[in-house]
Short mmCIF file of C-alpha atoms and ligand atoms in Angstrom, two decimals:
data_model
loop_
_atom_site.label_atom_id
_atom_site.label_comp_id
_atom_site.label_asym_id
_atom_site.label_seq_id
_atom_site.Cartn_x
_atom_site.Cartn_y
_atom_site.Cartn_z
CA MET A 1 6.40 17.93 -14.21
CA LYS A 2 9.29 15.28 -13.00
CA LEU A 3 8.48 13.33 -10.37
CA ALA A 4 10.53 15.07 -7.64
CA THR A 5 9.06 18.70 -8.49
CA LYS A 6 5.26 17.18 -8.18
CA TYR A 7 6.11 15.45 -5.01
CA ILE A 8 7.04 18.83 -3.64
CA HIS A 9 4.50 21.02 -4.82
CA ALA A 10 1.45 18.57 -4.29
CA GLY A 11 -1.40 20.04 -2.82
CA ALA A 12 0.69 23.14 -1.61
CA HIS A 13 -0.96 26.43 -2.15
CA PRO A 14 -0.23 29.33 0.32
CA ASP A 15 -2.61 29.65 3.35
CA PRO A 16 -5.55 32.01 2.27
CA SER A 17 -5.62 33.72 5.42
CA THR A 18 -2.00 34.53 6.44
CA GLY A 19 0.26 33.40 3.09
CA ALA A 20 1.87 30.47 5.30
CA ILE A 21 3.68 28.07 2.63
CA MET A 22 2.88 25.27 4.51
CA THR A 23 -0.88 24.07 4.85
CA PRO A 24 -1.84 24.83 8.71
CA ILE A 25 -3.35 22.09 10.58
CA TYR A 26 -6.95 23.10 10.93
CA GLN A 27 -7.75 21.46 14.39
CA THR A 28 -11.41 22.31 14.19
CA SER A 29 -14.41 20.46 14.55
CA THR A 30 -16.77 23.24 12.78
CA TYR A 31 -16.83 26.32 10.83
CA VAL A 32 -19.22 29.47 12.09
CA GLN A 33 -21.83 30.34 9.42
CA SER A 34 -22.86 34.04 8.95
CA ALA A 35 -26.82 32.85 8.70
CA PRO A 36 -28.23 29.27 8.40
CA GLY A 37 -26.48 28.12 5.38
CA VAL A 38 -24.15 30.81 4.65
CA HIS A 39 -20.53 29.66 4.89
CA GLN A 40 -17.21 29.79 3.24
CA GLY A 41 -17.38 25.76 2.15
CA TYR A 42 -16.61 24.56 5.42
CA GLU A 43 -19.71 23.41 7.69
CA TYR A 44 -18.46 20.45 9.97
CA ALA A 45 -14.83 19.30 9.76
CA ARG A 46 -15.98 15.24 9.21
CA SER A 47 -16.93 16.42 5.77
CA GLN A 48 -14.43 19.20 5.23
CA ASN A 49 -11.12 19.66 6.50
CA PRO A 50 -9.11 22.14 4.30
CA THR A 51 -5.79 20.55 5.90
CA ARG A 52 -7.10 17.18 4.63
CA PHE A 53 -8.29 18.89 1.58
CA ALA A 54 -4.81 19.61 0.48
CA LEU A 55 -3.97 16.54 1.30
CA GLU A 56 -6.24 14.67 -0.70
CA GLU A 57 -5.58 17.00 -3.91
CA ALA A 58 -1.33 16.06 -3.43
CA PHE A 59 -2.80 12.26 -3.10
CA ALA A 60 -4.56 12.81 -6.63
CA VAL A 61 -1.37 14.51 -8.18
CA ILE A 62 1.26 12.02 -7.27
CA GLU A 63 -1.26 8.82 -8.56
CA ASN A 64 -2.02 10.35 -11.65
CA GLY A 65 -5.56 10.65 -10.71
CA LYS A 66 -7.97 12.95 -10.57
CA PHE A 67 -9.58 12.67 -7.00
CA GLY A 68 -8.18 11.37 -4.12
CA LEU A 69 -9.78 10.63 -0.54
CA ALA A 70 -7.88 10.42 3.23
CA PHE A 71 -9.06 7.70 5.44
CA ALA A 72 -8.06 7.16 8.68
CA SER A 73 -6.17 4.13 7.97
CA GLY A 74 -5.51 1.56 4.97
CA VAL A 75 -7.98 -0.55 6.29
CA ALA A 76 -10.64 1.75 6.66
CA ALA A 77 -9.65 3.07 2.60
CA THR A 78 -10.27 -0.73 1.69
CA ASP A 79 -13.60 -0.77 3.48
CA ALA A 80 -14.94 1.82 1.74
CA VAL A 81 -14.03 0.44 -1.74
CA MET A 82 -15.86 -2.58 -0.33
CA ARG A 83 -19.13 -0.61 0.93
CA LEU A 84 -19.46 -0.31 -3.07
CA LEU A 85 -20.81 -3.39 -3.10
CA VAL A 86 -24.25 -5.04 -2.20
CA PRO A 87 -25.12 -8.42 -1.16
CA GLY A 88 -24.46 -11.12 -3.91
CA ASP A 89 -21.44 -9.30 -5.74
CA GLU A 90 -18.46 -11.26 -5.91
CA VAL A 91 -14.91 -9.95 -5.63
CA ILE A 92 -11.62 -11.63 -6.74
CA ALA A 93 -8.76 -11.32 -4.84
CA ALA A 94 -4.89 -12.09 -5.05
CA HIS A 95 -4.19 -15.11 -2.90
CA ASP A 96 -1.34 -14.19 -1.43
CA MET A 97 -1.87 -10.35 -0.11
CA TYR A 98 -2.13 -8.16 3.16
CA GLY A 99 -3.26 -10.27 6.17
CA GLY A 100 -5.39 -7.62 6.91
CA SER A 101 -7.21 -7.00 4.36
CA PHE A 102 -7.83 -11.06 4.02
CA ARG A 103 -9.41 -10.59 7.61
CA LEU A 104 -11.63 -7.62 6.53
CA PHE A 105 -12.92 -9.53 3.65
CA SER A 106 -13.12 -12.90 5.08
CA LYS A 107 -14.93 -11.81 8.66
CA VAL A 108 -16.45 -8.57 7.80
CA HIS A 109 -17.62 -8.12 4.22
CA GLU A 110 -18.43 -12.10 3.71
CA LYS A 111 -20.87 -12.17 6.58
CA MET A 112 -22.37 -8.90 4.26
CA GLY A 113 -23.11 -11.36 1.77
CA ILE A 114 -20.27 -10.65 -0.46
CA LYS A 115 -18.32 -13.66 -2.10
CA PHE A 116 -14.57 -13.64 -2.34
CA ILE A 117 -12.54 -15.80 -4.22
CA TYR A 118 -8.61 -15.97 -4.03
CA VAL A 119 -6.72 -16.43 -7.02
CA ASP A 120 -3.21 -16.47 -7.96
CA THR A 121 -3.39 -12.98 -9.76
CA SER A 122 0.44 -13.21 -11.23
CA ASN A 123 -1.41 -14.90 -14.07
CA ALA A 124 -3.79 -12.91 -15.50
CA THR A 125 -5.55 -16.00 -16.95
CA ASN A 126 -6.68 -17.02 -13.53
CA VAL A 127 -8.70 -13.36 -13.30
CA GLU A 128 -10.45 -14.17 -16.63
CA LYS A 129 -11.18 -17.71 -15.53
CA ALA A 130 -12.84 -16.90 -12.38
CA MET A 131 -14.81 -13.85 -13.68
CA THR A 132 -18.52 -14.45 -13.59
CA PRO A 133 -21.52 -11.97 -14.23
CA ALA A 134 -21.61 -11.29 -10.60
CA THR A 135 -17.85 -10.12 -10.09
CA LYS A 136 -17.97 -6.25 -9.28
CA LEU A 137 -14.45 -5.95 -7.91
CA ILE A 138 -11.14 -7.29 -8.72
CA TRP A 139 -9.16 -6.35 -5.77
CA LEU A 140 -5.29 -6.42 -6.44
CA GLU A 141 -1.85 -6.24 -4.25
CA THR A 142 1.45 -5.90 -6.71
CA PRO A 143 4.29 -6.56 -5.42
CA THR A 144 2.41 -9.11 -2.58
CA ASN A 145 2.71 -8.82 0.81
CA PRO A 146 5.02 -10.56 1.84
CA LEU A 147 6.42 -12.92 -1.26
CA MET A 148 6.68 -10.04 -3.82
CA ASN A 149 4.36 -11.46 -6.23
CA ILE A 150 3.42 -9.55 -9.70
CA SER A 151 0.62 -9.05 -11.01
CA ASP A 152 0.16 -7.42 -14.42
CA ILE A 153 -1.69 -4.59 -13.77
CA GLU A 154 -2.60 -3.63 -17.35
CA ALA A 155 -3.63 -6.86 -18.21
CA ILE A 156 -5.86 -7.19 -15.60
CA SER A 157 -7.70 -3.76 -15.99
CA THR A 158 -8.43 -5.03 -19.60
CA ILE A 159 -10.10 -8.08 -18.20
CA GLY A 160 -11.80 -5.87 -15.85
CA LYS A 161 -12.86 -3.39 -18.53
CA LYS A 162 -14.19 -6.17 -20.82
CA HIS A 163 -16.84 -7.73 -17.86
CA ASN A 164 -17.63 -3.77 -16.56
CA CYS A 165 -15.56 -4.69 -13.40
CA MET A 166 -14.07 -2.34 -10.80
CA VAL A 167 -10.05 -3.07 -10.62
CA CYS A 168 -8.65 -1.75 -7.46
CA VAL A 169 -4.49 -1.75 -6.74
CA ASP A 170 -3.27 -2.01 -3.31
CA ASN A 171 -0.11 0.31 -4.35
CA THR A 172 1.56 0.13 -0.64
CA PHE A 173 4.32 -1.59 -1.08
CA ALA A 174 5.47 0.01 -4.72
CA SER A 175 4.70 3.71 -3.67
CA PRO A 176 3.55 6.31 -6.30
CA TYR A 177 6.95 6.64 -6.82
CA LEU A 178 7.70 3.20 -8.20
CA GLN A 179 4.19 2.63 -9.71
CA ASN A 180 1.01 4.39 -11.09
CA PRO A 181 -1.80 1.70 -11.86
CA LEU A 182 -4.30 4.53 -13.15
CA ASP A 183 -1.70 4.89 -15.60
CA PHE A 184 -2.44 1.17 -16.60
CA GLY A 185 -5.78 1.67 -16.55
CA ALA A 186 -6.79 0.73 -13.01
CA THR A 187 -10.19 2.18 -11.60
CA ILE A 188 -8.91 2.91 -7.98
CA VAL A 189 -5.44 2.74 -6.11
CA MET A 190 -5.47 2.14 -2.46
CA HIS A 191 -2.71 2.91 -0.10
CA SER A 192 -1.89 2.58 3.51
CA ALA A 193 -0.05 5.92 3.61
CA THR A 194 1.25 4.57 6.83
CA LYS A 195 3.95 3.19 5.00
CA TYR A 196 5.75 4.72 2.60
CA LEU A 197 3.74 8.10 2.05
CA GLY A 198 4.11 8.93 5.46
CA GLY A 199 7.61 7.50 5.66
CA HIS A 200 8.35 8.06 9.37
CA SER A 201 6.73 4.86 11.15
CA ASP A 202 4.78 8.22 12.99
CA VAL A 203 1.10 8.09 11.74
CA ILE A 204 -1.99 5.65 10.66
CA GLN A 205 -3.42 6.57 7.31
CA GLY A 206 -5.18 5.51 3.87
CA CYS A 207 -6.03 6.77 0.84
CA LEU A 208 -8.30 5.83 -2.40
CA VAL A 209 -7.21 7.71 -5.61
CA MET A 210 -9.26 7.68 -8.89
CA ASN A 211 -10.59 8.99 -11.78
CA ASP A 212 -14.30 8.70 -12.23
CA GLN A 213 -16.28 11.92 -10.93
CA ALA A 214 -19.19 9.34 -10.29
CA LEU A 215 -16.97 6.95 -8.37
CA ARG A 216 -15.42 9.73 -6.50
CA ASP A 217 -18.58 11.40 -5.10
CA GLN A 218 -19.77 7.57 -3.81
CA LEU A 219 -16.46 7.22 -1.93
CA TYR A 220 -16.96 10.70 -0.72
CA PHE A 221 -20.50 9.76 0.54
CA ILE A 222 -19.00 6.62 1.82
CA GLN A 223 -16.28 8.26 3.80
CA LYS A 224 -18.20 11.20 5.54
CA SER A 225 -21.24 8.72 6.30
CA THR A 226 -19.06 6.15 7.88
CA GLY A 227 -16.56 8.39 9.04
CA ALA A 228 -13.76 7.02 8.88
CA VAL A 229 -11.82 10.17 8.37
CA PRO A 230 -7.94 11.26 9.23
CA GLY A 231 -7.40 14.25 11.79
CA PRO A 232 -5.62 17.33 10.67
CA GLN A 233 -2.29 16.72 12.37
CA ASP A 234 -2.17 13.35 10.73
CA CYS A 235 -2.75 14.76 7.31
CA PHE A 236 -0.49 17.17 7.97
CA LEU A 237 2.36 14.30 8.54
CA VAL A 238 1.61 12.83 5.42
CA LEU A 239 1.47 15.70 3.06
CA ARG A 240 5.18 16.59 4.82
CA GLY A 241 6.32 12.92 4.16
CA ILE A 242 5.23 12.90 0.15
CA LYS A 243 7.61 16.15 -0.02
CA THR A 244 10.80 13.77 0.40
CA LEU A 245 9.35 10.69 -1.03
CA HIS A 246 10.94 10.60 -3.89
CA VAL A 247 14.55 11.07 -2.34
CA ARG A 248 13.71 8.12 0.34
CA MET A 249 12.83 5.88 -2.31
CA GLN A 250 15.68 6.25 -4.18
CA ARG A 251 17.90 5.30 -1.36
CA HIS A 252 15.43 2.56 -0.60
CA CYS A 253 15.83 1.40 -3.80
CA GLU A 254 19.66 1.36 -4.01
CA ASN A 255 19.70 -0.27 -0.38
CA GLY A 256 17.26 -2.71 -1.64
CA ILE A 257 19.52 -3.79 -4.56
CA LYS A 258 22.49 -4.26 -2.27
CA VAL A 259 20.70 -6.07 0.40
CA ALA A 260 19.02 -8.75 -2.17
CA ASN A 261 22.39 -9.09 -3.86
CA TYR A 262 24.45 -9.78 -0.22
CA LEU A 263 21.49 -12.34 1.01
CA ARG A 264 21.48 -14.02 -2.17
CA GLN A 265 25.16 -14.75 -2.16
CA ASN A 266 24.88 -16.10 1.84
CA PRO A 267 25.51 -19.68 1.94
CA LYS A 268 23.32 -19.84 4.60
CA VAL A 269 20.25 -18.01 3.10
CA GLY A 270 17.65 -20.18 1.28
CA LYS A 271 15.29 -18.20 -1.29
CA VAL A 272 15.24 -14.85 -1.85
CA TYR A 273 11.80 -12.82 -2.84
CA TRP A 274 12.51 -10.04 -4.73
CA CYS A 275 11.33 -8.74 -8.08
CA GLY A 276 14.52 -6.69 -8.84
CA PHE A 277 15.87 -10.38 -9.67
CA GLU A 278 16.35 -10.77 -13.26
CA ASP A 279 15.14 -14.82 -12.88
CA HIS A 280 12.11 -13.32 -10.51
CA PRO A 281 8.98 -15.35 -12.31
CA ASN A 282 7.60 -12.23 -12.99
CA HIS A 283 10.55 -9.79 -13.72
CA ASP A 284 9.04 -8.59 -17.04
CA ILE A 285 6.14 -7.37 -15.91
CA ALA A 286 7.61 -5.46 -12.94
CA LYS A 287 9.99 -3.96 -15.57
CA LYS A 288 7.13 -2.74 -17.40
CA GLN A 289 4.99 -1.39 -14.95
CA MET A 290 7.72 -0.13 -12.32
CA ARG A 291 10.25 2.29 -12.25
CA GLY A 292 12.12 0.47 -9.78
CA PHE A 293 11.96 -2.69 -7.54
CA GLY A 294 12.04 -0.79 -4.03
CA GLY A 295 13.09 -2.11 -0.49
CA MET A 296 10.77 -4.72 0.33
CA MET A 297 11.79 -8.42 0.19
CA SER A 298 11.50 -11.80 2.23
CA PHE A 299 14.03 -14.55 2.26
CA THR A 300 14.30 -18.17 4.30
CA LEU A 301 17.08 -19.90 5.48
CA LYS A 302 18.31 -23.17 4.03
CA GLU A 303 17.33 -24.41 7.25
CA ASP A 304 13.55 -23.08 6.53
CA SER A 305 12.41 -23.87 10.16
CA LEU A 306 10.60 -21.41 12.98
CA ALA A 307 13.50 -21.87 15.31
CA ALA A 308 16.01 -20.72 13.01
CA ALA A 309 13.97 -18.06 11.66
CA THR A 310 13.37 -16.47 15.40
CA LYS A 311 17.15 -16.57 16.13
CA VAL A 312 17.46 -14.18 13.41
CA LEU A 313 14.80 -12.23 14.42
CA SER A 314 15.88 -11.94 17.83
CA SER A 315 19.47 -11.09 16.61
CA THR A 316 19.80 -8.03 14.35
CA LYS A 317 20.51 -4.74 15.98
CA ILE A 318 19.69 -2.23 13.46
CA PHE A 319 16.66 -4.02 12.10
CA SER A 320 14.21 -3.55 14.20
CA LEU A 321 11.61 -6.35 14.67
CA ALA A 322 8.04 -4.83 14.36
CA GLU A 323 5.24 -4.78 12.27
CA SER A 324 4.88 -2.13 9.38
CA LEU A 325 7.24 -1.15 6.65
CA GLY A 326 8.08 2.15 4.89
CA GLY A 327 10.13 4.19 6.99
CA VAL A 328 12.83 5.79 6.88
CA GLU A 329 14.03 3.05 9.63
CA SER A 330 15.24 -0.72 8.57
CA LEU A 331 12.38 -3.32 9.98
CA ILE A 332 12.01 -7.18 10.27
CA ASN A 333 9.44 -8.94 10.86
CA HIS A 334 7.88 -12.48 10.65
CA PRO A 335 4.71 -12.87 8.93
CA ALA A 336 3.55 -16.18 9.92
CA SER A 337 3.23 -15.00 13.50
CA MET A 338 2.90 -11.26 13.10
CA THR A 339 1.44 -9.47 9.83
CA HIS A 340 -0.06 -12.49 8.23
CA ALA A 341 -0.96 -14.32 11.62
CA SER A 342 -5.00 -13.73 10.86
CA ILE A 343 -4.51 -16.04 7.79
CA PRO A 344 -4.99 -19.90 8.62
CA ARG A 345 -1.47 -21.90 8.59
CA GLU A 346 -2.36 -24.52 5.78
CA GLN A 347 -3.47 -21.76 3.19
CA ARG A 348 -0.76 -19.79 4.08
CA ILE A 349 1.39 -22.70 3.49
CA THR A 350 -0.61 -23.43 0.34
CA ASN A 351 0.27 -19.81 -0.66
CA GLY A 352 4.22 -20.78 -0.20
CA LEU A 353 4.41 -18.56 3.51
CA SER A 354 6.53 -20.95 5.34
CA ASP A 355 6.83 -20.60 9.06
CA GLY A 356 10.45 -19.99 8.49
CA LEU A 357 9.85 -16.35 6.01
CA ILE A 358 11.56 -13.50 7.22
CA ARG A 359 10.04 -10.05 5.28
CA LEU A 360 12.51 -7.27 5.36
CA SER A 361 11.63 -3.42 5.02
CA VAL A 362 14.90 -2.07 4.23
CA GLY A 363 15.46 1.48 5.05
CA ILE A 364 17.42 4.20 4.24
CA GLU A 365 20.67 3.98 6.90
CA ASP A 366 23.98 2.80 5.76
CA ALA A 367 23.73 0.18 3.18
CA ASP A 368 27.07 -1.28 4.62
CA ASP A 369 25.68 -1.12 8.17
CA LEU A 370 22.48 -3.23 7.18
CA MET A 371 24.40 -5.92 5.29
CA ALA A 372 26.94 -6.49 8.53
CA ASP A 373 23.89 -6.47 11.02
CA LEU A 374 22.07 -9.53 8.96
CA ALA A 375 25.44 -10.78 8.68
CA GLN A 376 25.85 -11.05 12.45
CA ALA A 377 22.21 -12.09 12.96
CA ILE A 378 22.24 -14.87 10.21
CA GLY A 379 25.98 -15.92 11.66
C1 PLP B 1 -0.32 -1.99 6.05
C2 PLP B 1 -0.83 -2.15 4.85
C3 PLP B 1 -2.57 -2.09 5.01
C4 PLP B 1 -3.16 -1.49 5.63
O1 PLP B 1 -2.97 -0.37 5.86
P1 PLP B 1 -3.00 0.33 7.57
O2 PLP B 1 -2.77 2.14 7.42
O3 PLP B 1 -2.13 -0.23 8.60
O4 PLP B 1 -4.71 0.16 8.11
C5 PLP B 1 -3.00 -2.54 3.49
N1 PLP B 1 -2.04 -3.18 2.68
C6 PLP B 1 -0.57 -3.17 2.44
C7 PLP B 1 0.05 -3.85 1.85
C8 PLP B 1 0.26 -2.70 3.79
O5 PLP B 1 0.90 -2.99 4.33
#
């Protein structure tokens, strides 16, 4: 089945009690039993909810996986994966990644005895070199937030398999429309569904997708035991978002190409970070594992300073200055003070994330209006 058809029908079954074509929002905490232990498969809504189950099926379908699990946020989904580990286990993680993942690893799970080794995963050899017998998980983000570095999912999954080590890919930036990590051998895919899957900046949610039944059972146990489940209304919103993922992503990609090329020829702009450029250091890998390059990009001004960046960040009229990404509307963000403020400055600078870096989530408005807005803000 082609993507467009899959996205519209993923997880959708007429409601058994009425035939409603859209899965109802089952706003209930519990289910009546006719005798003790005699029920219809639903006991208590932290463990079972039909709206959530429909969405979890949709997550599996759109990521070419067997099982999907929904969480109250992207970081709750990440946290659930970390809870598979025990003290003494080691995780190899990308040195350039979402600040909230770094905070969760360094401030919450390190205290629990998990060791994190941060490497530049855009070179698979670095991952191979960092492997030890204690390495149980490789945590990848590709493209990375905010520097758009690309890691080779297939090469790193092969390394993981050789060492009996799981590989989890945070696929938030690409979305399932552009990239399906399980197809390249990854063990788990994670999304912040808050972003492209929801697509309308009106919900916080996360998900995991995997193929292995035993792993699914372990993660389902963690989901119900720790309780970070999304409510049915939020599940409904993400189910609705997924139905238009393909049309939104097509436009994000078209607008992304136009805005990236516009920025590159602007004489006041310094470096543009976007994996669609042929001279991007890992463009070939991006082309191999992605169907397009999306609407996420970052750039610096020639005058790479906080003051110059602040002027642009405060002057756009269509791009709203806000954290988050992946909604229909365009956003502009300052990673150093906003999304990535939880990473110490020295480490940020070493990783190439300067104080002047500006990140764009190019939305699906008219591309000419977006370029005109950037032109007036850059001045
Ligand atoms: C937003 C984001 C997260 C965290 O997701 P929440 O839904 O905000 O908890 C994780 N990874 C990436 C790449 C993100 O952009």
